[in-house]
XYZ file of C-alpha atoms in Angstrom:
581
model
C 15.306 -8.753 -31.339
C 16.865 -10.401 -28.438
C 14.617 -12.619 -26.296
C 14.262 -11.292 -23.011
C 13.204 -7.741 -25.776
C 10.554 -10.889 -26.957
C 9.557 -12.481 -23.491
C 8.931 -8.271 -21.468
C 6.617 -7.766 -24.793
C 3.874 -10.225 -24.260
C 4.098 -9.583 -20.301
C 3.104 -6.366 -21.034
C 0.667 -7.568 -23.919
C -0.961 -10.253 -21.835
C -1.639 -7.030 -19.295
C -2.994 -4.823 -21.412
C -5.901 -7.337 -22.501
C -6.721 -8.627 -19.777
C -6.706 -4.264 -18.855
C -8.733 -4.213 -21.879
C -11.211 -6.809 -20.967
C -11.754 -5.681 -17.582
C -13.086 -2.522 -18.842
C -15.269 -4.549 -21.218
C -16.865 -6.388 -19.001
C -17.934 -3.464 -16.988
C -21.028 -2.647 -19.278
C -22.857 -3.561 -21.821
C -23.089 -0.384 -23.205
C -19.368 1.517 -22.903
C -20.791 4.810 -23.576
C -23.236 4.255 -20.353
C -20.526 2.805 -18.273
C -18.864 5.627 -19.362
C -21.441 7.987 -18.849
C -22.145 6.099 -15.183
C -18.382 7.072 -13.801
C -18.393 10.329 -14.764
C -21.645 10.714 -12.755
C -19.906 8.817 -10.483
C -17.312 11.171 -9.911
C -19.120 14.181 -10.065
C -20.886 12.962 -7.086
C -17.717 11.572 -5.743
C -16.234 14.576 -5.492
C -19.595 16.718 -4.314
C -19.173 14.694 -1.798
C -16.134 13.686 -1.054
C -15.898 15.563 2.711
C -19.188 14.044 4.042
C -19.406 12.577 7.176
C -15.523 13.086 8.526
C -14.910 12.719 12.323
C -13.005 15.208 12.383
C -11.485 18.568 11.288
C -8.690 19.197 7.954
C -9.358 21.703 5.288
C -10.591 21.198 1.507
C -7.470 20.235 -0.491
C -6.888 22.653 -3.225
C -6.497 21.171 -6.787
C -3.994 23.348 -8.644
C -5.803 25.323 -11.516
C -3.998 25.872 -15.348
C -2.472 29.090 -17.545
C -5.527 28.206 -21.177
C -1.660 27.428 -22.914
C -1.252 24.228 -24.727
C 1.239 22.206 -26.580
C 1.816 19.277 -27.963
C 4.649 17.246 -27.577
C 4.910 16.767 -30.867
C 5.452 20.873 -31.823
C 9.130 19.639 -29.894
C 9.357 16.396 -32.242
C 7.865 13.517 -31.002
C 8.057 10.686 -32.948
C 5.579 8.046 -31.131
C 6.615 4.871 -33.392
C 8.206 3.181 -30.174
C 11.078 3.454 -31.511
C 12.081 7.148 -31.612
C 13.630 8.613 -27.410
C 11.296 11.864 -26.769
C 13.967 12.779 -24.211
C 14.380 16.063 -25.300
C 10.677 16.898 -26.308
C 9.741 15.701 -23.124
C 12.127 18.271 -21.990
C 11.999 20.719 -24.135
C 8.133 20.592 -24.095
C 7.627 22.254 -20.592
C 10.289 24.277 -20.835
C 8.194 26.222 -22.663
C 4.941 25.881 -20.985
C 6.439 27.433 -18.153
C 8.270 30.105 -19.843
C 4.549 31.227 -20.724
C 2.891 30.788 -17.307
C 2.086 27.314 -17.306
C -0.001 24.759 -19.237
C -0.809 21.907 -20.954
C 1.863 19.798 -22.402
C -0.147 16.962 -24.082
C 0.572 13.686 -25.251
C -0.909 12.642 -28.015
C -1.963 8.944 -28.895
C 1.210 6.903 -29.743
C 3.468 4.325 -28.421
C 6.464 7.036 -26.997
C 10.426 6.132 -25.115
C 11.845 7.936 -22.825
C 13.892 8.966 -20.267
C 13.239 10.374 -16.971
C 10.245 13.431 -17.125
C 10.327 16.004 -14.699
C 7.678 18.503 -14.035
C 8.305 21.442 -13.016
C 5.531 24.418 -11.143
C 2.309 25.142 -13.490
C 2.950 22.095 -15.440
C -0.301 20.082 -16.418
C 0.617 16.368 -17.851
C -1.852 15.505 -20.576
C -1.346 11.658 -21.364
C -4.337 11.557 -24.178
C -6.993 8.417 -24.665
C -4.465 6.277 -26.160
C -1.316 7.476 -25.269
C 1.948 5.303 -24.187
C 4.828 7.071 -22.294
C 7.087 4.387 -22.880
C 10.737 4.555 -19.666
C 13.949 3.272 -21.555
C 15.812 0.385 -19.995
C 18.706 1.808 -20.529
C 19.687 2.668 -17.146
C 22.449 4.886 -18.076
C 19.677 8.268 -18.418
C 18.667 7.427 -14.770
C 21.368 9.140 -12.420
C 22.205 9.420 -8.422
C 20.015 11.095 -6.763
C 19.426 11.660 -3.099
C 15.777 10.979 -1.219
C 14.183 8.736 0.836
C 12.812 4.947 0.218
C 12.064 2.224 2.264
C 11.871 5.475 5.403
C 15.260 6.412 5.253
C 17.643 9.132 3.691
C 20.003 7.123 0.582
C 20.674 7.337 -3.289
C 18.270 5.990 -5.310
C 17.867 6.106 -9.521
C 15.700 9.278 -10.733
C 11.814 8.483 -10.777
C 11.038 7.940 -14.524
C 8.279 10.795 -13.143
C 9.215 13.706 -10.932
C 8.522 16.348 -8.765
C 10.830 18.211 -6.420
C 9.427 21.234 -4.708
C 6.754 21.888 -7.390
C 4.022 23.662 -6.985
C 0.718 23.928 -8.780
C 0.929 20.048 -11.181
C -0.012 17.905 -12.170
C -0.482 14.683 -14.545
C -4.003 14.081 -16.077
C -5.885 12.061 -19.200
C -6.635 7.829 -20.108
C -3.559 7.547 -21.362
C -1.030 5.023 -19.791
C 3.066 5.563 -17.936
C 5.054 1.987 -18.743
C 7.961 2.456 -16.163
C 10.006 -0.968 -17.484
C 9.548 -1.786 -14.680
C 11.265 -6.067 -14.934
C 14.191 -4.485 -16.984
C 14.509 -3.216 -13.069
C 13.524 -6.144 -10.558
C 14.447 -8.783 -9.768
C 12.740 -11.586 -10.135
C 11.944 -15.190 -7.401
C 12.003 -18.351 -8.876
C 9.221 -19.415 -6.591
C 7.109 -16.558 -8.541
C 7.517 -18.017 -11.876
C 5.668 -21.691 -13.925
C 8.978 -23.351 -15.195
C 8.188 -22.132 -18.366
C 8.063 -17.936 -17.349
C 11.410 -18.604 -15.842
C 13.476 -20.824 -18.056
C 12.401 -17.445 -20.452
C 13.438 -15.034 -17.775
C 16.656 -16.647 -17.114
C 17.216 -17.237 -21.006
C 16.460 -13.156 -22.478
C 20.180 -12.717 -20.519
C 20.502 -11.431 -16.408
C 21.946 -13.026 -13.951
C 21.309 -15.361 -11.459
C 22.074 -15.517 -7.536
C 24.327 -18.402 -6.213
C 21.911 -20.429 -5.328
C 20.301 -20.115 -8.856
C 16.562 -18.722 -6.578
C 16.635 -14.922 -7.142
C 16.583 -13.759 -11.167
C 18.454 -10.250 -11.280
C 18.787 -7.766 -14.592
C 22.395 -7.910 -14.168
C 25.734 -8.913 -12.525
C 26.032 -4.860 -10.415
C 22.743 -5.418 -9.490
C 23.314 -8.441 -7.999
C 26.559 -6.797 -6.144
C 23.428 -4.329 -4.156
C 21.487 -7.395 -3.116
C 23.624 -7.845 0.723
C 22.424 -9.402 3.493
C 23.628 -5.933 5.573
C 20.458 -4.161 3.393
C 17.159 -2.791 5.090
C 14.515 -3.652 3.304
C 16.196 -2.585 -0.148
C 18.516 -0.269 1.422
C 21.496 -1.478 0.733
C 24.297 -0.531 3.764
C 26.276 1.949 1.927
C 28.214 5.112 3.383
C 29.199 7.738 0.157
C 27.938 7.558 -3.272
C 30.772 6.429 -4.980
C 29.553 2.519 -2.534
C 25.840 3.281 -4.394
C 27.908 4.208 -7.739
C 29.547 0.643 -7.719
C 25.597 -1.272 -6.940
C 23.671 1.769 -9.652
C 22.046 -0.572 -10.844
C 20.229 -2.166 -7.760
C 18.284 0.760 -6.737
C 15.683 1.112 -8.649
C 13.289 3.819 -8.768
C 10.546 3.590 -7.436
C 7.896 5.669 -10.489
C 6.996 8.771 -10.033
C 8.745 10.713 -7.257
C 6.323 13.869 -5.589
C 9.259 15.285 -3.147
C 7.975 18.467 -1.052
C 5.273 20.093 -3.901
C 2.279 21.734 -3.661
C -1.111 20.990 -4.643
C -0.202 17.483 -6.634
C -3.519 16.205 -9.608
C -3.252 12.859 -10.285
C -6.408 11.786 -12.157
C -7.627 9.349 -15.049
C -3.952 7.687 -16.325
C -3.198 4.701 -15.614
C 0.176 4.104 -14.224
C 1.609 -0.098 -14.707
C 5.098 -1.538 -14.628
C 6.686 0.637 -12.337
C 11.013 -0.452 -11.194
C 9.829 -0.211 -7.340
C 7.600 1.781 -6.032
C 4.775 3.081 -8.812
C 3.669 6.084 -6.917
C 5.773 8.045 -4.033
C 3.577 11.486 -2.489
C 6.968 12.593 -0.375
C 6.764 15.112 2.077
C 3.717 16.690 -0.178
C 0.358 19.668 0.780
C -2.912 19.401 -1.134
C -2.521 16.153 -3.359
C -5.816 14.725 -5.103
C -5.205 10.811 -6.575
C -8.888 9.789 -8.375
C -8.993 7.938 -11.468
C -6.619 6.221 -11.293
C -5.624 2.636 -12.016
C -2.584 1.626 -11.253
C -1.373 -1.586 -12.055
C 1.764 -4.252 -11.414
C 2.383 -8.015 -11.778
C 2.280 -9.996 -9.345
C 5.894 -11.007 -8.772
C 6.431 -8.093 -8.929
C 9.286 -7.422 -6.045
C 8.366 -4.055 -3.977
C 5.140 -3.539 -5.811
C 3.557 -0.994 -4.123
C 0.212 1.432 -5.797
C 0.376 4.050 -4.036
C 2.645 4.888 -1.360
C 1.894 8.200 0.951
C 4.519 9.681 2.622
C 4.511 12.472 5.962
C 2.463 13.912 3.387
C -0.631 16.407 4.994
C -4.116 17.675 3.088
C -4.880 14.711 1.335
C -7.901 12.889 -0.945
C -7.803 9.547 -2.889
C -10.808 8.119 -4.582
C -12.125 6.151 -7.911
C -8.870 4.171 -8.319
C -8.507 0.986 -9.006
C -5.322 -1.070 -7.851
C -3.864 -4.941 -9.321
C -0.187 -4.845 -8.639
C 2.345 -6.779 -6.632
C 2.360 -5.064 -2.721
C 0.445 -2.728 -0.425
C -2.508 -0.955 -2.765
C -2.373 2.030 -1.033
C -0.045 2.878 1.627
C 0.913 4.888 3.970
C 4.271 5.505 5.497
C 5.861 8.184 7.578
C 10.034 7.627 7.851
C 11.701 4.399 9.468
C 13.188 4.326 12.979
C 15.563 7.641 13.355
C 15.485 8.385 9.699
C 11.815 9.558 9.897
C 11.510 10.256 13.695
C 13.496 13.187 12.257
C 12.608 14.188 10.262
C 8.960 14.616 12.500
C 6.602 14.684 9.860
C 2.858 12.799 10.284
C 1.187 11.515 6.883
C -2.256 13.475 8.015
C -5.883 14.952 7.149
C -6.537 11.535 4.471
C -9.606 11.389 3.069
C -10.524 7.808 1.502
C -13.041 6.365 -0.609
C -14.532 4.392 -3.212
C -11.559 2.696 -4.331
C -11.098 -1.079 -5.220
C -7.938 -3.447 -5.025
C -7.667 -6.695 -6.919
C -3.838 -8.410 -5.718
C -2.154 -7.007 -3.770
C -0.076 -7.809 -0.083
C -2.740 -5.118 2.058
C -5.599 -3.284 0.576
C -5.347 -1.093 2.992
C -2.436 -0.695 4.384
C -0.651 1.604 7.632
C 3.208 1.210 8.388
C 5.977 -0.299 8.497
C 7.573 2.746 8.578
C 4.961 5.188 10.306
C 8.230 6.923 13.084
C 6.471 9.871 11.902
C 3.474 8.893 12.214
C 0.205 9.053 11.144
C -3.493 10.504 12.143
C -6.629 12.384 11.100
C -7.307 9.064 8.238
C -10.521 7.796 7.328
C -11.133 5.123 4.221
C -14.859 4.289 3.293
C -16.416 2.348 0.442
C -13.618 0.534 -0.719
C -13.895 -3.213 -2.255
C -11.153 -5.586 -1.426
C -10.845 -8.324 -3.639
C -8.299 -11.404 -2.627
C -5.340 -8.786 -1.393
C -3.822 -10.929 0.464
C -4.363 -8.940 4.106
C -7.784 -6.580 3.563
C -6.569 -3.536 6.821
C -3.428 -4.175 7.662
C -1.591 -2.402 10.264
C 2.349 -3.135 11.038
C 5.466 -2.173 12.420
C 8.148 -3.317 14.770
C 10.223 -2.369 18.012
C 12.302 0.543 17.246
C 10.118 2.551 14.865
C 8.342 4.619 17.647
C 5.878 7.112 16.338
C 2.153 7.144 16.474
C -0.766 6.101 14.762
C -4.284 6.873 15.966
C -8.034 8.193 14.129
C -8.213 6.364 12.080
C -11.387 5.851 10.924
C -12.546 3.078 8.702
C -15.959 1.604 7.356
C -17.976 0.517 4.485
C -15.129 -1.863 3.558
C -15.948 -5.536 1.516
C -13.163 -8.371 1.161
C -13.713 -11.813 0.430
C -11.332 -14.163 -0.654
C -8.337 -12.775 1.203
C -5.693 -15.662 2.445
C -4.883 -14.289 5.261
C -6.114 -12.463 8.246
C -8.782 -9.364 6.846
C -7.865 -7.530 9.350
C -4.169 -7.942 11.604
C -2.286 -5.669 13.795
C 0.835 -6.989 13.568
C 3.534 -4.989 15.656
C 6.136 -7.493 15.237
C 6.694 -6.910 11.936
C 9.795 -8.674 10.364
C 8.832 -7.905 6.522
C 7.768 -11.319 5.154
C 4.770 -11.239 2.762
C 1.266 -12.327 4.059
C 1.771 -15.485 2.572
C 4.968 -16.393 3.318
C 7.964 -16.931 0.522
C 9.775 -19.696 -0.240
C 12.685 -17.637 1.623
C 10.737 -16.599 4.060
C 10.257 -17.620 8.219
C 7.109 -16.580 10.660
C 9.374 -17.287 13.598
C 10.547 -13.955 11.628
C 7.893 -12.597 12.993
C 7.299 -13.931 16.664
C 5.806 -12.540 19.279
C 7.939 -11.605 22.195
C 6.073 -11.958 25.834
C 9.236 -10.452 27.638
C 8.353 -6.009 28.051
C 11.291 -3.826 26.883
C 11.752 -0.076 28.418
C 8.922 2.357 26.636
C 11.379 4.499 24.864
C 10.855 7.036 21.565
C 11.410 3.915 19.208
C 8.399 2.412 20.933
C 5.721 2.021 18.396
C 2.490 3.095 19.203
C -1.382 2.613 17.638
C -4.362 3.763 18.879
C -8.179 5.177 18.684
C -8.878 3.000 15.280
C -12.669 3.149 14.546
C -13.917 0.686 12.023
C -18.162 -0.269 10.593
C -20.151 -1.441 8.377
C -17.650 -4.654 7.505
C -18.176 -7.418 5.384
C -15.671 -9.754 5.248
C -16.946 -13.084 3.171
C -14.019 -15.380 3.292
C -10.110 -15.245 4.914
C -8.416 -17.257 6.832
C -8.818 -15.416 10.154
C -11.116 -12.336 10.701
C -8.985 -10.266 12.805
C -6.113 -9.839 14.590
C -5.090 -7.278 16.829
C -1.500 -8.289 18.406
C 0.641 -4.846 20.553
C 3.080 -5.334 22.070
C 3.629 -5.687 25.852
C 4.957 -2.114 26.908
C 2.370 -0.809 24.490
C -0.629 -2.899 23.550
C -2.152 -1.785 21.182
C -5.429 1.119 22.618
C -8.945 1.074 21.642
C -9.938 -0.519 18.445
C -12.983 -0.935 18.102
C -14.995 -3.095 15.323
C -19.387 -2.640 15.485
C -21.372 -4.109 12.399
C -19.270 -6.874 11.811
C -20.151 -9.865 9.292
C -16.760 -12.035 9.166
C -17.132 -15.581 7.376
C -13.163 -16.662 8.092
C -11.583 -20.068 9.003
C -10.460 -18.606 12.231
C -12.210 -16.275 14.168
C -10.615 -13.383 16.092
C -7.576 -13.148 18.711
C -6.899 -10.190 20.935
C -2.932 -10.185 22.935
C -1.512 -7.344 24.522
C -4.117 -5.146 23.042
C -6.643 -2.815 25.858
C -9.372 -1.439 24.897
C -10.548 -3.797 22.924
C -14.586 -3.092 21.923
C -16.649 -5.692 19.814
C -20.718 -4.564 18.794
C -22.339 -5.929 17.067
C -20.170 -8.736 15.814
C -20.876 -11.618 13.740
C -18.142 -14.091 12.870
C -18.448 -17.304 11.325
C -15.906 -19.816 11.722
C -14.830 -23.526 9.915
C -12.532 -23.741 13.339
C -11.733 -23.075 17.173
C -13.270 -19.916 18.596
C -15.147 -17.452 17.414
C -12.848 -14.284 19.497
C -9.504 -15.712 21.690
C -8.824 -13.181 24.128
C -4.195 -13.832 25.839
C -2.874 -10.768 27.712
C -5.907 -8.240 27.254
C -7.561 -5.380 29.499
C -10.422 -3.404 29.002
C -11.738 -5.713 26.407
C -16.055 -5.281 26.369
C -18.009 -7.377 23.846
C -21.751 -6.774 23.313
C -24.135 -8.169 20.509
C -21.695 -11.166 19.398
C -22.493 -14.075 17.288
C -21.994 -17.070 15.526
C -22.139 -20.629 14.551
C -23.254 -22.749 17.527
C -21.023 -25.731 17.852
C -19.520 -28.166 20.809
C -16.186 -26.347 21.531
C -15.503 -22.563 23.229
C -17.119 -19.994 20.988
C -15.016 -17.590 23.351
C -11.613 -18.437 25.629
C -9.527 -15.908 27.478
C -6.319 -16.633 28.836
C -3.712 -15.873 29.945
C -2.206 -14.133 33.734
C -2.209 -10.058 33.043
C -6.069 -10.128 31.490
C -8.102 -8.541 33.508
C -11.694 -6.484 33.246
C -13.477 -8.263 30.069
C -16.681 -8.046 30.255
C -18.968 -10.287 27.735
C -22.409 -10.171 27.445
C -24.547 -13.112 29.486
C -27.482 -12.633 27.030
C -25.053 -13.287 23.596
C -24.248 -16.987 25.207
C -26.699 -19.686 25.443
C -24.778 -21.714 28.811
C -22.142 -19.002 28.878
C -20.335 -22.321 31.338
C -20.008 -24.645 28.449
C -19.364 -21.741 25.341
C -17.094 -19.685 27.278
C -13.411 -21.180 28.140
C -10.721 -19.837 30.628
C -7.412 -20.744 30.833
C -6.079 -22.354 34.607
C -4.095 -18.560 34.813
C -6.645 -16.684 34.339
C -7.693 -14.430 37.585
C -11.096 -15.308 39.241
C -11.788 -11.095 39.196
C -10.065 -10.709 34.829
C -13.686 -11.799 33.147
C -17.115 -11.028 34.573
C -20.765 -11.926 32.187
C -23.335 -9.323 32.712
C -26.750 -9.152 31.441
C -25.984 -5.953 28.955
């Protein structure tokens, strides 16, 4: 076995042991834990539509005929060495020809190339089944698709369906995308010993020796002209020349209807893990979605231009954003014109991720009618993350978020960044904060101007973050009508509102280590009522900026407003009012 194989297998074994320990620690009684989880799932299934603030139809789940085959009936061998691509293909074809049913993957280690789902197929991985996708890049031909919100070519996904209806992936088994064979890795994300072992395994290094690539072909694709991992090539032939760089999402579901993902673990994806695109009636529940923390673009779930979706009872521990909503990027996204809409997200847990729940930055087709509640974020770089930039266009609206718990958030617990340039929340070695610096000069509003508005957050608890909240809109298109109610926010720094219009804070407690609890700059129509905080000598609230107007604070929130509320010299005399509400 090669050094590289040993390295990857050890990483996989470590991940598996970690997952097993997490499961074993959930309850001293495995049966009781299982029964409790089943009860919770049943309750969530019946309560999933309770308290939803907008009208949406109930998501239609797939149903299958009572016909079942095992992949072993078609010659599959679960030894981890035998290639079972044809066995999967024949099993799926047989069930499809019979009008649909279940394709069973029994316990074992099943090596295979890409799996393509057809209408009326339930791919069911039993407990103990582990499907490992081949590391042979030649088995993944280029296909036309969308990635990072742009129309482009990528390698075929390990699991895919296009235009399919009534499909499912179920069971307690595991699907492993062999992502370590595909992904470039930054030296800064590994220990010295890990990096040395990776370099010894093969592949090539970047010219500055700070990035590892699986092949010279993959390195060729990573050019300065690449747009978020989408090369600037024009023809299929040009893409073929850098094929190894075009790593696929693990599960690609395009233009599908009545989709169910229920039960499995999806891990180690080449790029994003789960990518439903332009699909309708999608149910995602009871999943364990995992990627190494160092995985480039190792998102958990990217829901793009989808309609009528429920996402609940899932666990995410990934290398990039966890639960992310998108709708295409720039002109490609606006031309598609398909928002992500009518989505319920409940009872999910996120460990490592760049963001727990995320909208953007590719939101050019819009995102609307979204409910997020009863989620827990532990150590995610950002908790609730909204991002876009000039040039995107699109409208994000009618977002309702409640009952969110966060702990140990390295940056902002809640972040609105309308100057997003692609940086990770925690800056990496090759990133600069100046790339996303705010530009105070307003530009003309056009179809390329993104808009975020009508966002409601309540019952938010943060027990440790670098910053509580960052509201940041654009000078020409302020962040509009964002409400935060009943929140307890413990962070090193407090709340900032920049280029915002219509922020309402009600019963918000801000516990900071330094600086004011609330800073307002060039914003208008800000209403604060029931603000509580640590009683410090420094100002509790700072109000600044020549464009600031109609700021309303409650006198009862302050012992001595003259000392606790600071006003900058460039603030107009009528910009701030203090009333007894």
